[in-house]
Structure formats: C-alpha cells, structure tokens
Amino acid sequence: MELSHVDKMMAGIKPGDKIDFNSYGACDSAIRLGRSSSSAIPAVGTVLKVYPRYVLVKLKVARECVHWDSIKKVNGIGWPLYKKEMA
C-alpha cells in the first residue's frame, strides 16, 4: 500500500471522532514488549490529535497512540485499512 493512500485516509479522521481499536497499552509499548494480539482489549476512545501514521486517543483516564492499521472503526464505520493479525 502506498503511503499517499494512508495519508489521504488519515486526513479524514478529525479530533472528536470515536475510534474502535484493540488496546495493547500506552502507545506502542506492548509491541516493544512482544505482546501478541491475543493480549489486546477492545476499546473505544475519542480522537485528540491526528498524526500522519497514528492517532492520539483519549480513553476514560488514559491516552493511547493507535497506529493506522490498528483502527477497527471510525464513528461506527469500518476502517478499510484495518489489519487483523492472525495468531
């Protein structure tokens, strides 16, 4: 996939949008720790800021960085770039 396509899709996300994703923990620390997708917890958060490759999402008491291919839904609509990892 070309990065220009990712950039175009990410531009459609705005602060205040609701994001469904699998939470691995704060930012990408879970990936660094070698956790698998089986340890993910489904979560819904509100977008605070959009970056070129990820969004900063506010949960009830925490913030988390969500990479573009980990977003499952935006405002209840399926995210076409979601990559489901197979165990």
mmCIF file of N, CA and C in Angstrom:
data_model
loop_
_atom_site.group_PDB
_atom_site.id
_atom_site.type_symbol
_atom_site.label_atom_id
_atom_site.label_comp_id
_atom_site.label_asym_id
_atom_site.label_seq_id
_atom_site.Cartn_x
_atom_site.Cartn_y
_atom_site.Cartn_z
ATOM 1 N N MET A 1 0.835 -1.168 0.000
ATOM 2 C CA MET A 1 0.000 0.000 0.000
ATOM 3 C C MET A 1 0.890 1.246 0.000
ATOM 4 N N GLU A 2 0.509 2.233 -0.776
ATOM 5 C CA GLU A 2 1.272 3.464 -0.869
ATOM 6 C C GLU A 2 0.965 4.366 0.317
ATOM 7 N N LEU A 3 1.987 5.051 0.797
ATOM 8 C CA LEU A 3 1.799 5.935 1.940
ATOM 9 C C LEU A 3 0.882 7.103 1.618
ATOM 10 N N SER A 4 0.818 7.515 0.363
ATOM 11 C CA SER A 4 -0.083 8.609 -0.003
ATOM 12 C C SER A 4 -1.537 8.219 0.242
ATOM 13 N N HIS A 5 -1.856 6.931 0.056
ATOM 14 C CA HIS A 5 -3.213 6.443 0.330
ATOM 15 C C HIS A 5 -3.496 6.485 1.835
ATOM 16 N N VAL A 6 -2.520 6.088 2.633
ATOM 17 C CA VAL A 6 -2.666 6.141 4.091
ATOM 18 C C VAL A 6 -2.857 7.587 4.540
ATOM 19 N N ASP A 7 -2.045 8.500 3.997
ATOM 20 C CA ASP A 7 -2.159 9.915 4.348
ATOM 21 C C ASP A 7 -3.548 10.453 4.037
ATOM 22 N N LYS A 8 -4.078 10.084 2.889
ATOM 23 C CA LYS A 8 -5.409 10.540 2.482
ATOM 24 C C LYS A 8 -6.478 10.011 3.436
ATOM 25 N N MET A 9 -6.380 8.739 3.810
ATOM 26 C CA MET A 9 -7.353 8.146 4.734
ATOM 27 C C MET A 9 -7.248 8.787 6.125
ATOM 28 N N MET A 10 -6.026 9.014 6.595
ATOM 29 C CA MET A 10 -5.827 9.611 7.918
ATOM 30 C C MET A 10 -6.357 11.040 7.968
ATOM 31 N N ALA A 11 -6.314 11.745 6.840
ATOM 32 C CA ALA A 11 -6.817 13.117 6.786
ATOM 33 C C ALA A 11 -8.323 13.176 7.038
ATOM 34 N N GLY A 12 -9.008 12.055 6.840
ATOM 35 C CA GLY A 12 -10.449 12.004 7.082
ATOM 36 C C GLY A 12 -10.829 11.871 8.543
ATOM 37 N N ILE A 13 -9.858 11.592 9.403
ATOM 38 C CA ILE A 13 -10.114 11.474 10.840
ATOM 39 C C ILE A 13 -9.913 12.840 11.480
ATOM 40 N N LYS A 14 -10.853 13.239 12.324
ATOM 41 C CA LYS A 14 -10.799 14.550 12.966
ATOM 42 C C LYS A 14 -10.864 14.410 14.484
ATOM 43 N N PRO A 15 -10.309 15.384 15.227
ATOM 44 C CA PRO A 15 -10.463 15.365 16.683
ATOM 45 C C PRO A 15 -11.950 15.317 17.053
ATOM 46 N N GLY A 16 -12.271 14.498 18.040
ATOM 47 C CA GLY A 16 -13.657 14.311 18.456
ATOM 48 C C GLY A 16 -14.289 13.054 17.890
ATOM 49 N N ASP A 17 -13.690 12.481 16.831
ATOM 50 C CA ASP A 17 -14.200 11.226 16.265
ATOM 51 C C ASP A 17 -14.034 10.096 17.277
ATOM 52 N N LYS A 18 -14.914 9.102 17.201
ATOM 53 C CA LYS A 18 -14.831 7.915 18.050
ATOM 54 C C LYS A 18 -14.106 6.817 17.283
ATOM 55 N N ILE A 19 -13.108 6.203 17.913
ATOM 56 C CA ILE A 19 -12.284 5.170 17.299
ATOM 57 C C ILE A 19 -12.456 3.861 18.059
ATOM 58 N N ASP A 20 -12.784 2.784 17.347
ATOM 59 C CA ASP A 20 -12.791 1.431 17.917
ATOM 60 C C ASP A 20 -11.453 0.798 17.558
ATOM 61 N N PHE A 21 -10.787 0.199 18.540
ATOM 62 C CA PHE A 21 -9.484 -0.413 18.298
ATOM 63 C C PHE A 21 -9.199 -1.448 19.372
ATOM 64 N N ASN A 22 -8.143 -2.202 19.178
ATOM 65 C CA ASN A 22 -7.680 -3.140 20.196
ATOM 66 C C ASN A 22 -6.572 -2.465 20.982
ATOM 67 N N SER A 23 -6.778 -2.329 22.290
ATOM 68 C CA SER A 23 -5.815 -1.657 23.147
ATOM 69 C C SER A 23 -4.733 -2.624 23.605
ATOM 70 N N TYR A 24 -3.488 -2.244 23.370
ATOM 71 C CA TYR A 24 -2.335 -3.036 23.809
ATOM 72 C C TYR A 24 -1.631 -2.372 24.986
ATOM 73 N N GLY A 25 -2.032 -1.182 25.349
ATOM 74 C CA GLY A 25 -1.357 -0.421 26.394
ATOM 75 C C GLY A 25 -0.896 0.909 25.828
ATOM 76 N N ALA A 26 -0.261 1.718 26.634
ATOM 77 C CA ALA A 26 0.138 3.060 26.223
ATOM 78 C C ALA A 26 1.056 3.029 25.007
ATOM 79 N N CYS A 27 0.708 3.798 24.011
ATOM 80 C CA CYS A 27 1.441 3.909 22.745
ATOM 81 C C CYS A 27 1.859 2.537 22.224
ATOM 82 N N ASP A 28 3.090 2.383 21.808
ATOM 83 C CA ASP A 28 3.483 1.105 21.210
ATOM 84 C C ASP A 28 4.296 0.256 22.179
ATOM 85 N N SER A 29 4.180 0.510 23.479
ATOM 86 C CA SER A 29 4.979 -0.241 24.453
ATOM 87 C C SER A 29 4.683 -1.731 24.410
ATOM 88 N N ALA A 30 3.453 -2.099 24.103
ATOM 89 C CA ALA A 30 3.102 -3.522 24.046
ATOM 90 C C ALA A 30 3.858 -4.227 22.931
ATOM 91 N N ILE A 31 4.000 -3.568 21.797
ATOM 92 C CA ILE A 31 4.728 -4.164 20.679
ATOM 93 C C ILE A 31 6.192 -4.337 21.068
ATOM 94 N N ARG A 32 6.738 -3.352 21.736
ATOM 95 C CA ARG A 32 8.132 -3.442 22.181
ATOM 96 C C ARG A 32 8.320 -4.565 23.190
ATOM 97 N N LEU A 33 7.290 -4.835 23.968
ATOM 98 C CA LEU A 33 7.381 -5.896 24.967
ATOM 99 C C LEU A 33 7.091 -7.264 24.376
ATOM 100 N N GLY A 34 6.732 -7.308 23.101
ATOM 101 C CA GLY A 34 6.498 -8.582 22.438
ATOM 102 C C GLY A 34 5.142 -9.197 22.729
ATOM 103 N N ARG A 35 4.170 -8.391 23.124
ATOM 104 C CA ARG A 35 2.841 -8.934 23.378
ATOM 105 C C ARG A 35 2.166 -9.271 22.064
ATOM 106 N N SER A 36 1.348 -10.288 22.080
ATOM 107 C CA SER A 36 0.640 -10.690 20.868
ATOM 108 C C SER A 36 -0.731 -10.041 20.838
ATOM 109 N N SER A 37 -1.407 -10.182 19.701
ATOM 110 C CA SER A 37 -2.748 -9.617 19.574
ATOM 111 C C SER A 37 -3.735 -10.296 20.507
ATOM 112 N N SER A 38 -3.403 -11.472 21.027
ATOM 113 C CA SER A 38 -4.312 -12.162 21.936
ATOM 114 C C SER A 38 -4.405 -11.458 23.283
ATOM 115 N N SER A 39 -3.449 -10.563 23.594
ATOM 116 C CA SER A 39 -3.496 -9.837 24.856
ATOM 117 C C SER A 39 -4.180 -8.480 24.708
ATOM 118 N N ALA A 40 -4.726 -8.195 23.546
ATOM 119 C CA ALA A 40 -5.383 -6.921 23.294
ATOM 120 C C ALA A 40 -6.776 -6.896 23.908
ATOM 121 N N ILE A 41 -7.193 -5.699 24.300
ATOM 122 C CA ILE A 41 -8.516 -5.491 24.874
ATOM 123 C C ILE A 41 -9.271 -4.541 23.951
ATOM 124 N N PRO A 42 -10.470 -4.909 23.485
ATOM 125 C CA PRO A 42 -11.246 -3.992 22.649
ATOM 126 C C PRO A 42 -11.530 -2.693 23.410
ATOM 127 N N ALA A 43 -11.367 -1.567 22.735
ATOM 128 C CA ALA A 43 -11.567 -0.276 23.383
ATOM 129 C C ALA A 43 -12.176 0.717 22.400
ATOM 130 N N VAL A 44 -12.812 1.739 22.958
ATOM 131 C CA VAL A 44 -13.352 2.848 22.175
ATOM 132 C C VAL A 44 -12.832 4.124 22.821
ATOM 133 N N GLY A 45 -12.275 4.999 22.011
ATOM 134 C CA GLY A 45 -11.746 6.249 22.535
ATOM 135 C C GLY A 45 -12.088 7.413 21.630
ATOM 136 N N THR A 46 -11.851 8.613 22.131
ATOM 137 C CA THR A 46 -12.101 9.843 21.388
ATOM 138 C C THR A 46 -10.778 10.393 20.875
ATOM 139 N N VAL A 47 -10.743 10.727 19.603
ATOM 140 C CA VAL A 47 -9.519 11.248 18.987
ATOM 141 C C VAL A 47 -9.202 12.629 19.558
ATOM 142 N N LEU A 48 -7.967 12.783 20.029
ATOM 143 C CA LEU A 48 -7.485 14.079 20.499
ATOM 144 C C LEU A 48 -6.683 14.785 19.416
ATOM 145 N N LYS A 49 -5.816 14.020 18.729
ATOM 146 C CA LYS A 49 -4.952 14.597 17.698
ATOM 147 C C LYS A 49 -4.643 13.543 16.649
ATOM 148 N N VAL A 50 -4.549 13.978 15.407
ATOM 149 C CA VAL A 50 -4.243 13.078 14.295
ATOM 150 C C VAL A 50 -2.828 13.369 13.811
ATOM 151 N N TYR A 51 -2.021 12.325 13.735
ATOM 152 C CA TYR A 51 -0.660 12.400 13.218
ATOM 153 C C TYR A 51 -0.631 11.645 11.891
ATOM 154 N N PRO A 52 0.456 11.756 11.109
ATOM 155 C CA PRO A 52 0.485 11.091 9.797
ATOM 156 C C PRO A 52 0.263 9.579 9.824
ATOM 157 N N ARG A 53 0.717 8.880 10.863
ATOM 158 C CA ARG A 53 0.607 7.418 10.868
ATOM 159 C C ARG A 53 -0.162 6.857 12.058
ATOM 160 N N TYR A 54 -0.581 7.708 12.986
ATOM 161 C CA TYR A 54 -1.336 7.236 14.144
ATOM 162 C C TYR A 54 -2.211 8.354 14.692
ATOM 163 N N VAL A 55 -3.111 8.007 15.605
ATOM 164 C CA VAL A 55 -3.951 8.989 16.276
ATOM 165 C C VAL A 55 -3.735 8.876 17.780
ATOM 166 N N LEU A 56 -3.807 10.005 18.463
ATOM 167 C CA LEU A 56 -3.768 10.027 19.915
ATOM 168 C C LEU A 56 -5.213 9.987 20.381
ATOM 169 N N VAL A 57 -5.540 8.967 21.174
ATOM 170 C CA VAL A 57 -6.918 8.715 21.582
ATOM 171 C C VAL A 57 -7.029 8.852 23.090
ATOM 172 N N LYS A 58 -8.126 9.468 23.541
ATOM 173 C CA LYS A 58 -8.394 9.585 24.972
ATOM 174 C C LYS A 58 -9.376 8.501 25.378
ATOM 175 N N LEU A 59 -8.971 7.725 26.362
ATOM 176 C CA LEU A 59 -9.865 6.755 26.982
ATOM 177 C C LEU A 59 -10.421 7.433 28.239
ATOM 178 N N LYS A 60 -11.061 6.704 29.122
ATOM 179 C CA LYS A 60 -11.633 7.339 30.318
ATOM 180 C C LYS A 60 -10.584 8.071 31.148
ATOM 181 N N VAL A 61 -9.496 7.396 31.487
ATOM 182 C CA VAL A 61 -8.487 8.016 32.346
ATOM 183 C C VAL A 61 -7.087 7.976 31.742
ATOM 184 N N ALA A 62 -6.958 7.563 30.528
ATOM 185 C CA ALA A 62 -5.636 7.420 29.911
ATOM 186 C C ALA A 62 -5.676 7.883 28.462
ATOM 187 N N ARG A 63 -4.492 7.990 27.894
ATOM 188 C CA ARG A 63 -4.342 8.294 26.471
ATOM 189 C C ARG A 63 -3.553 7.167 25.840
ATOM 190 N N GLU A 64 -3.835 6.924 24.569
ATOM 191 C CA GLU A 64 -3.127 5.852 23.873
ATOM 192 C C GLU A 64 -2.905 6.243 22.423
ATOM 193 N N CYS A 65 -1.765 5.850 21.871
ATOM 194 C CA CYS A 65 -1.468 6.048 20.456
ATOM 195 C C CYS A 65 -1.966 4.822 19.703
ATOM 196 N N VAL A 66 -2.722 5.053 18.635
ATOM 197 C CA VAL A 66 -3.273 3.948 17.851
ATOM 198 C C VAL A 66 -2.755 4.075 16.419
ATOM 199 N N HIS A 67 -2.016 3.073 15.960
ATOM 200 C CA HIS A 67 -1.438 3.051 14.618
ATOM 201 C C HIS A 67 -2.551 2.898 13.583
ATOM 202 N N TRP A 68 -2.349 3.406 12.371
ATOM 203 C CA TRP A 68 -3.387 3.415 11.340
ATOM 204 C C TRP A 68 -3.932 2.039 11.006
ATOM 205 N N ASP A 69 -3.124 0.983 11.091
ATOM 206 C CA ASP A 69 -3.645 -0.335 10.726
ATOM 207 C C ASP A 69 -4.254 -1.078 11.916
ATOM 208 N N SER A 70 -4.336 -0.407 13.078
ATOM 209 C CA SER A 70 -4.981 -0.999 14.250
ATOM 210 C C SER A 70 -6.365 -0.419 14.509
ATOM 211 N N ILE A 71 -6.746 0.599 13.742
ATOM 212 C CA ILE A 71 -8.072 1.201 13.883
ATOM 213 C C ILE A 71 -9.093 0.253 13.266
ATOM 214 N N LYS A 72 -10.108 -0.132 14.035
ATOM 215 C CA LYS A 72 -11.132 -1.044 13.528
ATOM 216 C C LYS A 72 -12.308 -0.286 12.910
ATOM 217 N N LYS A 73 -12.753 0.779 13.599
ATOM 218 C CA LYS A 73 -13.884 1.578 13.122
ATOM 219 C C LYS A 73 -13.655 3.040 13.476
ATOM 220 N N VAL A 74 -14.199 3.921 12.635
ATOM 221 C CA VAL A 74 -14.200 5.356 12.901
ATOM 222 C C VAL A 74 -15.654 5.795 12.890
ATOM 223 N N ASN A 75 -16.129 6.290 14.020
ATOM 224 C CA ASN A 75 -17.528 6.700 14.169
ATOM 225 C C ASN A 75 -18.497 5.591 13.756
ATOM 226 N N GLY A 76 -18.158 4.356 14.100
ATOM 227 C CA GLY A 76 -19.026 3.211 13.831
ATOM 228 C C GLY A 76 -18.923 2.634 12.432
ATOM 229 N N ILE A 77 -18.113 3.234 11.578
ATOM 230 C CA ILE A 77 -17.951 2.766 10.195
ATOM 231 C C ILE A 77 -16.622 2.019 10.089
ATOM 232 N N GLY A 78 -16.648 0.837 9.489
ATOM 233 C CA GLY A 78 -15.439 0.021 9.350
ATOM 234 C C GLY A 78 -14.299 0.776 8.687
ATOM 235 N N TRP A 79 -13.096 0.592 9.206
ATOM 236 C CA TRP A 79 -11.892 1.249 8.684
ATOM 237 C C TRP A 79 -11.246 0.323 7.663
ATOM 238 N N PRO A 80 -11.176 0.725 6.392
ATOM 239 C CA PRO A 80 -10.682 -0.173 5.337
ATOM 240 C C PRO A 80 -9.207 -0.555 5.460
ATOM 241 N N LEU A 81 -8.439 0.172 6.244
ATOM 242 C CA LEU A 81 -7.015 -0.123 6.381
ATOM 243 C C LEU A 81 -6.713 -1.032 7.564
ATOM 244 N N TYR A 82 -7.754 -1.488 8.277
ATOM 245 C CA TYR A 82 -7.553 -2.338 9.460
ATOM 246 C C TYR A 82 -6.916 -3.656 9.066
ATOM 247 N N LYS A 83 -5.852 -4.006 9.777
ATOM 248 C CA LYS A 83 -5.140 -5.255 9.519
ATOM 249 C C LYS A 83 -5.374 -6.179 10.705
ATOM 250 N N LYS A 84 -6.153 -7.219 10.496
ATOM 251 C CA LYS A 84 -6.408 -8.178 11.565
ATOM 252 C C LYS A 84 -5.259 -9.172 11.591
ATOM 253 N N GLU A 85 -4.590 -9.241 12.740
ATOM 254 C CA GLU A 85 -3.474 -10.171 12.878
ATOM 255 C C GLU A 85 -4.008 -11.554 13.209
ATOM 256 N N MET A 86 -3.501 -12.523 12.525
ATOM 257 C CA MET A 86 -3.887 -13.906 12.791
ATOM 258 C C MET A 86 -2.878 -14.533 13.741
ATOM 259 N N ALA A 87 -3.378 -15.279 14.703
ATOM 260 C CA ALA A 87 -2.490 -15.922 15.692
ATOM 261 C C ALA A 87 -1.870 -17.165 15.104
#
